[in-house]
CSV table of C-alpha atoms in Angstrom, one decimal:
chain,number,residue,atom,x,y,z
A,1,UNK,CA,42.9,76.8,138.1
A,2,UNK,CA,42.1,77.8,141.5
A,3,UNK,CA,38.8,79.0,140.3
A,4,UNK,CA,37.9,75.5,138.9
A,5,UNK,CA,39.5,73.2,142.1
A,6,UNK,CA,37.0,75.2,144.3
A,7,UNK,CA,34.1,74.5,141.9
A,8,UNK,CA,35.3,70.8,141.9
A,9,UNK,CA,35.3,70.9,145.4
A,10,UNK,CA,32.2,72.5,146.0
A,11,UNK,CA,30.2,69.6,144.4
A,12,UNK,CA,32.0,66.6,145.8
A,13,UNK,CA,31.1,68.2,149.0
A,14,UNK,CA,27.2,68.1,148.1
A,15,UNK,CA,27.7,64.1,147.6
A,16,UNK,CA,30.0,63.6,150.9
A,17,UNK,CA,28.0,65.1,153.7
A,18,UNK,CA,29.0,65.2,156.9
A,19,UNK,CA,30.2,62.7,160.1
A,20,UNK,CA,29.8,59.0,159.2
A,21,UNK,CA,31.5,56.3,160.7
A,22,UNK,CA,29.8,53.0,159.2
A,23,UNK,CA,31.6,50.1,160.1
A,24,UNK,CA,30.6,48.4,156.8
A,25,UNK,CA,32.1,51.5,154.9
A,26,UNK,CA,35.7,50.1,154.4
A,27,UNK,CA,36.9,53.7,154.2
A,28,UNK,CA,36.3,53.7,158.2
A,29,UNK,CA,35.4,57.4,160.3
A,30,UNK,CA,34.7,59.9,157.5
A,31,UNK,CA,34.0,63.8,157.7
A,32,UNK,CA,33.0,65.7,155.0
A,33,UNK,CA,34.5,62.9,152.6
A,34,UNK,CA,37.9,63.1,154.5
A,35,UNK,CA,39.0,59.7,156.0
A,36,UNK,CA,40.9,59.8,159.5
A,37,UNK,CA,44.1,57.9,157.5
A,38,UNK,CA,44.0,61.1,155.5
A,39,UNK,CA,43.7,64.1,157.7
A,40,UNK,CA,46.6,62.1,159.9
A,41,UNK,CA,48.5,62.2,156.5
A,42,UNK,CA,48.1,65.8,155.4
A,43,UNK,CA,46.7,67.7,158.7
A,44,UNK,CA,47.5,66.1,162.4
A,45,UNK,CA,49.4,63.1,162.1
A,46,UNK,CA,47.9,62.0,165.8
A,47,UNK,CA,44.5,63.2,164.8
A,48,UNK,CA,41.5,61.5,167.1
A,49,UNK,CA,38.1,60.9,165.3
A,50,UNK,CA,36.9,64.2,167.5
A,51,UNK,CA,39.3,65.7,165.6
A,52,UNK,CA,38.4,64.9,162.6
A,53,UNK,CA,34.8,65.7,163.5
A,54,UNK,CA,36.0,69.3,164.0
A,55,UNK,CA,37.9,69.7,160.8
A,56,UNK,CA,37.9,73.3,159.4
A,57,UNK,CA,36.8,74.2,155.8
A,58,UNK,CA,40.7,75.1,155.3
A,59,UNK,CA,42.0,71.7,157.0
A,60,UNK,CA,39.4,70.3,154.6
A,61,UNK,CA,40.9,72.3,151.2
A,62,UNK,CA,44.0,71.0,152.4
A,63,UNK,CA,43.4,67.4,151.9
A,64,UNK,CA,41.5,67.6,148.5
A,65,UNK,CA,43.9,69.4,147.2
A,66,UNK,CA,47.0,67.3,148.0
A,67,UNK,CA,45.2,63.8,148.0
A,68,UNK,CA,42.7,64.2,145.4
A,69,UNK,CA,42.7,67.0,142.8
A,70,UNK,CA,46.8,67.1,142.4
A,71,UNK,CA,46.6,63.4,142.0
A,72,UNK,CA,44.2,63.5,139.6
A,73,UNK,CA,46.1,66.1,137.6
A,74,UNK,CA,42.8,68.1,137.9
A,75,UNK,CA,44.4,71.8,136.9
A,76,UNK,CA,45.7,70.0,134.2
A,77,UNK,CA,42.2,68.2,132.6
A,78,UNK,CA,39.6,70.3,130.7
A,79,UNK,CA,36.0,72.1,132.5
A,80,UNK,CA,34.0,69.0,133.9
A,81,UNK,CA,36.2,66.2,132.9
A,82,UNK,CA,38.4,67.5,135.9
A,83,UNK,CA,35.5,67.0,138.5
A,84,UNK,CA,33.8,64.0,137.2
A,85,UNK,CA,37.6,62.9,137.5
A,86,UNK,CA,38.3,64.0,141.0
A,87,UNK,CA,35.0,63.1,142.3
A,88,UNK,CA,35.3,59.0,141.3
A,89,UNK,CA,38.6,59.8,142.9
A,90,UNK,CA,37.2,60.5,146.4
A,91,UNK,CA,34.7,57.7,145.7
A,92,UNK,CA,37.3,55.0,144.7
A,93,UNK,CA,40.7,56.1,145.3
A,94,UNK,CA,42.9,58.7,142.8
A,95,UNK,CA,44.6,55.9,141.2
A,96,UNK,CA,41.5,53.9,140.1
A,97,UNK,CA,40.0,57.1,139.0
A,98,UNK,CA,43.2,57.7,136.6
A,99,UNK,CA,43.2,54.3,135.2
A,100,UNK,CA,39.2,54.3,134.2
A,101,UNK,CA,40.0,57.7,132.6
A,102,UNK,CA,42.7,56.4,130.7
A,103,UNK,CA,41.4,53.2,130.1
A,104,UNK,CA,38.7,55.7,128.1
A,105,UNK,CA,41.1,57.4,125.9
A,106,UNK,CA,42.8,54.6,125.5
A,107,UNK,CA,46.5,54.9,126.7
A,108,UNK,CA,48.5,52.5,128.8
A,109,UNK,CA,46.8,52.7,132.5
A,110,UNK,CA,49.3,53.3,134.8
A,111,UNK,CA,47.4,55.6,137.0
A,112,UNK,CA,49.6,58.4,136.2
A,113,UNK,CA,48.5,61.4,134.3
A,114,UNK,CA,51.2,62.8,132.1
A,115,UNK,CA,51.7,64.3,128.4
A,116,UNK,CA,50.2,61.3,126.3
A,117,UNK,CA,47.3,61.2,129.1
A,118,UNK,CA,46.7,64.6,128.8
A,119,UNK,CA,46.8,65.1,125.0
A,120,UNK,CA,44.5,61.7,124.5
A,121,UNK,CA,42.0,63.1,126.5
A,122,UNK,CA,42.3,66.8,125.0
A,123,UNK,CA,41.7,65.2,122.1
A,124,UNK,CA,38.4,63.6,122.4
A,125,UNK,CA,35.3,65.6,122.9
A,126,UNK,CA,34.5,66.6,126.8
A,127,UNK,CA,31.0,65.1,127.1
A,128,UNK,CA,32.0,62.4,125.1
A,129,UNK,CA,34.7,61.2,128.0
A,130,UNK,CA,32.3,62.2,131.1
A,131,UNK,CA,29.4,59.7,129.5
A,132,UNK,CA,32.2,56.8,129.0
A,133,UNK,CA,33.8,57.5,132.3
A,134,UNK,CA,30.8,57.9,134.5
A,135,UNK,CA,29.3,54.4,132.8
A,136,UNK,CA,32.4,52.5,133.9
A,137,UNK,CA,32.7,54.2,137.5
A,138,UNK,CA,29.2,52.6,137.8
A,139,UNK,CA,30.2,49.4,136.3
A,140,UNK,CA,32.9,49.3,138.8
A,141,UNK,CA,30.6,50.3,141.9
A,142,UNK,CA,28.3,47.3,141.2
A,143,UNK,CA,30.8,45.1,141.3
A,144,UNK,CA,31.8,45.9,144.7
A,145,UNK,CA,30.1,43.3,147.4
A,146,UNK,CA,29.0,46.2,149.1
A,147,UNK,CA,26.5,47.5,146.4
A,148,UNK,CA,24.0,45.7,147.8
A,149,UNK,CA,24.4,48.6,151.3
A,150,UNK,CA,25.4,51.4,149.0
A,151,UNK,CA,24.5,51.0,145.7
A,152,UNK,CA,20.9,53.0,145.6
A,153,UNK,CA,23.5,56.1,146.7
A,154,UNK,CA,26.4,55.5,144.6
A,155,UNK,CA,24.0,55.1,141.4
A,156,UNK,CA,22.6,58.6,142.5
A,157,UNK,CA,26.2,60.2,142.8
A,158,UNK,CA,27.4,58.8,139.7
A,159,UNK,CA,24.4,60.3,137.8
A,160,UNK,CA,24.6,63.6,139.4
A,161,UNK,CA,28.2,64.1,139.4
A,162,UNK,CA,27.5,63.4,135.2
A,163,UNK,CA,24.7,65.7,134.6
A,164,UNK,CA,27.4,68.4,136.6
A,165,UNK,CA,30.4,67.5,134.9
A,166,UNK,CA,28.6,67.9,131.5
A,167,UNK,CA,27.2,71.1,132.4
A,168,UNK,CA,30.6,72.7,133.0
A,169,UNK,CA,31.2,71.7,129.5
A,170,UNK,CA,28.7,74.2,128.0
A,171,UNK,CA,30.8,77.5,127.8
A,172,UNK,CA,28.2,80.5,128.1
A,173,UNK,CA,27.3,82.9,125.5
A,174,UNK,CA,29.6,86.0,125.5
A,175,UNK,CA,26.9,89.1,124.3
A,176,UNK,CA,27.9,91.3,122.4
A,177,UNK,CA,29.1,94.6,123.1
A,178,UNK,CA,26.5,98.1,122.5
A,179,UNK,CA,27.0,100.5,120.0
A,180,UNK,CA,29.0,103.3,121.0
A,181,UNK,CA,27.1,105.7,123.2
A,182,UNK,CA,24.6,103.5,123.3
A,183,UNK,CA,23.5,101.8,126.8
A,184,UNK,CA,23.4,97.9,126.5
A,185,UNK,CA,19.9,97.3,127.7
A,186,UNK,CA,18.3,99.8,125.0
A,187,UNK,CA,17.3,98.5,121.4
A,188,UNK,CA,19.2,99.6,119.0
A,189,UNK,CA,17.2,100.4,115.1
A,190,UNK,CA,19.1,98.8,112.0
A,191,UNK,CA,20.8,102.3,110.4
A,192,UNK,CA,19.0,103.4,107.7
A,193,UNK,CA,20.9,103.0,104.1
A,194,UNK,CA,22.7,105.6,102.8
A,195,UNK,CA,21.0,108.0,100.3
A,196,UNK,CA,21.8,108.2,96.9
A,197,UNK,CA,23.8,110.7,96.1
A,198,UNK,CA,22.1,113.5,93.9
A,199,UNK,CA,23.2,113.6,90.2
A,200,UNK,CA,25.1,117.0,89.5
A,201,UNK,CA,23.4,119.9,88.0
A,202,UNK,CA,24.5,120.0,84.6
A,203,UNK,CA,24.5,123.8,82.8
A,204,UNK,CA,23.4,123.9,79.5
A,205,UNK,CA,26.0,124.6,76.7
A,206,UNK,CA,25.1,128.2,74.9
A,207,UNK,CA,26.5,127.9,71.5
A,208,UNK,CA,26.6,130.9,69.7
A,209,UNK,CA,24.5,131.9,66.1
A,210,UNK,CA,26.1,131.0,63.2
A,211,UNK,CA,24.8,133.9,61.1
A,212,UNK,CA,26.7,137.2,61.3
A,213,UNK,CA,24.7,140.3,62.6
A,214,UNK,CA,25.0,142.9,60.4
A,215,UNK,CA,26.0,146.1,62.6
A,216,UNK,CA,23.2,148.6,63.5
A,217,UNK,CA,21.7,151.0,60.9
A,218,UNK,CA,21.7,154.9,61.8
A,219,UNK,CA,18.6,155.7,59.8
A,220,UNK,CA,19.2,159.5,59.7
A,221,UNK,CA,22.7,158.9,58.8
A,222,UNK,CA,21.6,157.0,56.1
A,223,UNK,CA,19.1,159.6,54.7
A,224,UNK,CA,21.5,162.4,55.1
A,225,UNK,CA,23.8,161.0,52.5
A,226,UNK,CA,21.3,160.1,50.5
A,227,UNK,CA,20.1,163.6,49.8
A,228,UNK,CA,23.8,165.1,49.7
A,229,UNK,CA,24.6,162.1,46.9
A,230,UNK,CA,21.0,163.1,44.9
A,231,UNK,CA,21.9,166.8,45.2
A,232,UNK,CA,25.3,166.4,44.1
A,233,UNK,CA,24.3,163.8,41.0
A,234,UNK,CA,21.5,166.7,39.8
A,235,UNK,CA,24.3,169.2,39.1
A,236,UNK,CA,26.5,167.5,38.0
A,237,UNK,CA,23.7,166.4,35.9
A,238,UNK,CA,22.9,170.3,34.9
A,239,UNK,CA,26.7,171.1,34.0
């Protein structure tokens, strides 16, 4: 939350400026948006204007932080409603700002952020709460009989301090990571699909010949008994 007060505090600090002391600005002796009342409040309780004229960037913190953003409940309010918040705040007093923000979400105003604050404005879209509150913050500023000395400004606040809030609504774009081994900045190919895998190789079933095979003939065996049997027949044949 420290991260976002300093962003919030950055910008109002674009809008404040730096020494003024107009005597039709009812806030009186300013410095970088900090009012004498309040740096003799939070910094030097017997503070000159030359003091305040010499107000460090700490000193400065200092008084934001106690006066304005812990007032506004600002750690507590989401990205961009929390400036736009803490900025009509510094503008018009912490209490005001409260009240138009809850008078937005539609809860009791009682200038007070608690839970039912908190979970009324959770529950309505960021940008959608920035728009409504920035409209009646400008509504309010031309009420004021000193719009006719300060109005050409305040308009141009009000519309900056929108077009910021609503960009710190847009959350960026997280990339995504590389490929293993792979450095980010190179272009990856899309992989290739795997091959099919190759049918097995099917051997043929040998089936063996039905019809017996007679066993080898030994010719000469053959004629051998042949002769003996015709030899013998003949004489027995003679007897």
């Amino acid at each position: 939350m420290d991260r976002n007060f300093a962003r919030a505090l950055a910008l109002v600090l674009k809008s404040e400026g730096g020494w003024s002391d107009n005597p039709a600005d009812p806030g009186g002796a300013t410095m970088r948006g900090v009012t004498l009342a309040n740096f003799r409040r939070y910094v030097k309780a017997d503070a000159t204007k030359a003091d305040l004229r010499a107000i460090s960037d700490d000193q400065v913190a200092t008084v934001y932080r106690r006066f304005y953003w812990d007032a506004v409940s600002g750690a507590e309010l989401p990205d961009g409603v929390d400036y736009a918040t803490m900025d009509f705040g510094v503008n018009s007093g912490p209490s005001r700002a409260v009240k138009y923000l809850q008078a937005v979400v539609g809860v009791p105003q009682d200038g007070r952020i608690g839970p039912v604050t908190l979970a009324a404005v959770t529950a309505k879209p960021s940008g959608v709460v920035i728009d409504a509150l920035c409209d009646a913050r400008l509504a309010f500023l031309k009420r004021l009989p000193t719009w006719g000395s300060f109005g050409k400004g305040w308009a141009g606040r009000v519309e900056s301090v929108r077009r910021a809030s609503l960009s710190l609504t847009i959350q960026p774009a997280i990339p995504a990571p590389p490929a293993p081994n792979q450095p980010a900045s190179a272009s990856v190919a899309p992989a290739a699909p795997p091959a099919a895998p190759e049918p097995p190789v099917v051997k043929p079933i040998t089936y063996p010949d039905p019809t017996p095979t007679s066993p080898p003939v030994d010719v000469e065996t053959n004629w051998f008994w042949r002769l003996l049997y015709a030899a013998l027949r003949a004489i027995f044949k003679g007897n």
